[in-house]
């Protein structure tokens, strides 16, 4: 309960930081929209029309009241922000969930394998290091080149028909998911592997070996309990990172998620959309961290007893 | 699996390096020709989108895909075809000293079957000028839309707030799509050759042929307009068969070529002018010698070769190349000695000036950086002020800068010079120019308008504050079967009302 209240407090602070922070960003939706040659009178007229001439605290108050009622405000384009986000949030969550579903077993399996076998470690750790060093867009570009341009197995662009979910044409998900997966996998494998290596080198495991424990017993009784809390945190934070952090991947594949919307909104200075998106992503990250904390407590008997 | 070096370079966007690496460049772009398309089929075209902010309200969306889509859903009263003004929903206009009378085309139907009338036009004029619109038209600065009077179902009188000699050109050149009386933007009902069957902002619009179009029905059964923001994704969509046509592709794609597809150019009369507007309201560019020094100091050919990768030609400092009343003049040749002399005479040797830029259009920042290097040779220190697109047009910052990166298509002179003159930091502030501009707007005589624009451009060429270093080709990528793509007044937003597959 205490964590929940703390999180709520943090969310309020986050909302204020988001609103004021985004408002302080250089850029103006009115001048970005009207262009270089709009007269000062015209700029003032549109600014007043959008309510941007009011003090920031007054606007923050109205915004909070609106958010509590499910109203995220009106975009500089004149459309309600909530309707602009409705489908896109779902699409980004879908991309993230599918990636996460693949990431969890793969990262855990590869990391533990790497920690267990020195020969596998060279390949897995080397590959992870390579992928961590390569920017997302290079990974995505290479995948497009191989699977779409040359082999023609998969679509190069994630064109989703109007009114459909990306699930109706699953092939459009493959390359974006693979791009995110490879990058996320590299990070997750490295973190989980170091945790597993630490456990396998511990006196506790050494004692188990000396007592004739089987590999299965060591894995189940020593490695899993020690590594899972770390892995869960990595997965949750990486998963939320996929929702808001897949900006380049969404742009490259034309995937209709919030990452692409965030880029176009920052570009045009559409503050209400940026504020809503940053709040949603921030709240999701906060939620993931709280869940991760709970998961650590649940998976660590010592911490459970301490409570 | 066939993976060649050209594929890799094209995807990496480094096609320009091909030539330097010894590889053969892609074939030269082919001139876009309006070949008649066969009846039937679906044309899938991809353009740069505006994400979730796209709209089927013609005054609410500002991305290329918005313009292309709304151009086939709605019609205007008059349309520009190159430099010529053609009647569309209006048949004629009779200008007067303080108003003009419009005669509308009879027997025009909306997509919902209702008849098009003068009431629709009266409503549309008020709608498009309202500040409630995200992208209102600037016609409100010239027309008194509150005073529009409907004479009969096909006639109306529009009062003007200042004399307008050629209202048809204004109605064709400024955004002025006609919407039905009571239109709110919630649904798209137009008079255009295609009607909307499905639309989702940032994804696609599905349009089907409107058989009752007043100009005859279109060849393609349907159009699918796809929205993508990444230039490489647009090219990949065509090259992998997900689309038939991609508008406004990067020059790097043209350099490398896309085997099996045509890179098309909109042509020499439909290029984008790239340059800067110098702030003539303050030192140093309130001195005509300083402005001329910049014009003489830049290396136009080098800019065209490095920023446009050679796809275009050098500019002559005048905007609106290709538009009606634009008169060609010889571009200034680089003369470093003369430019240095002028800088010295103006007392500016070693002076520092700020050129403001953002990647509003690809090439702004690169050209600003290159111009800064070039102007070192004439003793001017240029500090490029590179900012984000959202803050680029911040009025106080624009006013404080000494120059601002600028570009324009072959738009009507009244539109572009009207915009520049209406914004103090960009206005030239020259009496002769202002008088000629006023005469060009107000005169009902074609000859007098042409003469007035000639004078205005003489002033601009002689001592103006626009520096147009290059005219960039507008390129597209198409399957060879794509036909009927009509480049009208804005090559980046071609008219697809007669497009289809050959």
Short mmCIF file of C-alpha atoms in Angstrom, two decimals, chain B residues 48 74 92 310 349 358 447 459:
data_model
loop_
_atom_site.label_atom_id
_atom_site.label_comp_id
_atom_site.label_asym_id
_atom_site.label_seq_id
_atom_site.Cartn_x
_atom_site.Cartn_y
_atom_site.Cartn_z
CA UNK B 48 5.05 11.51 -46.59
CA UNK B 74 -12.50 18.07 -53.03
CA UNK B 92 -16.07 32.60 -64.55
CA UNK B 310 23.29 17.51 -58.86
CA UNK B 349 34.96 42.94 -42.98
CA UNK B 358 16.24 23.68 -39.28
CA UNK B 447 -0.78 43.48 -69.12
CA UNK B 459 13.85 45.17 -57.74
#
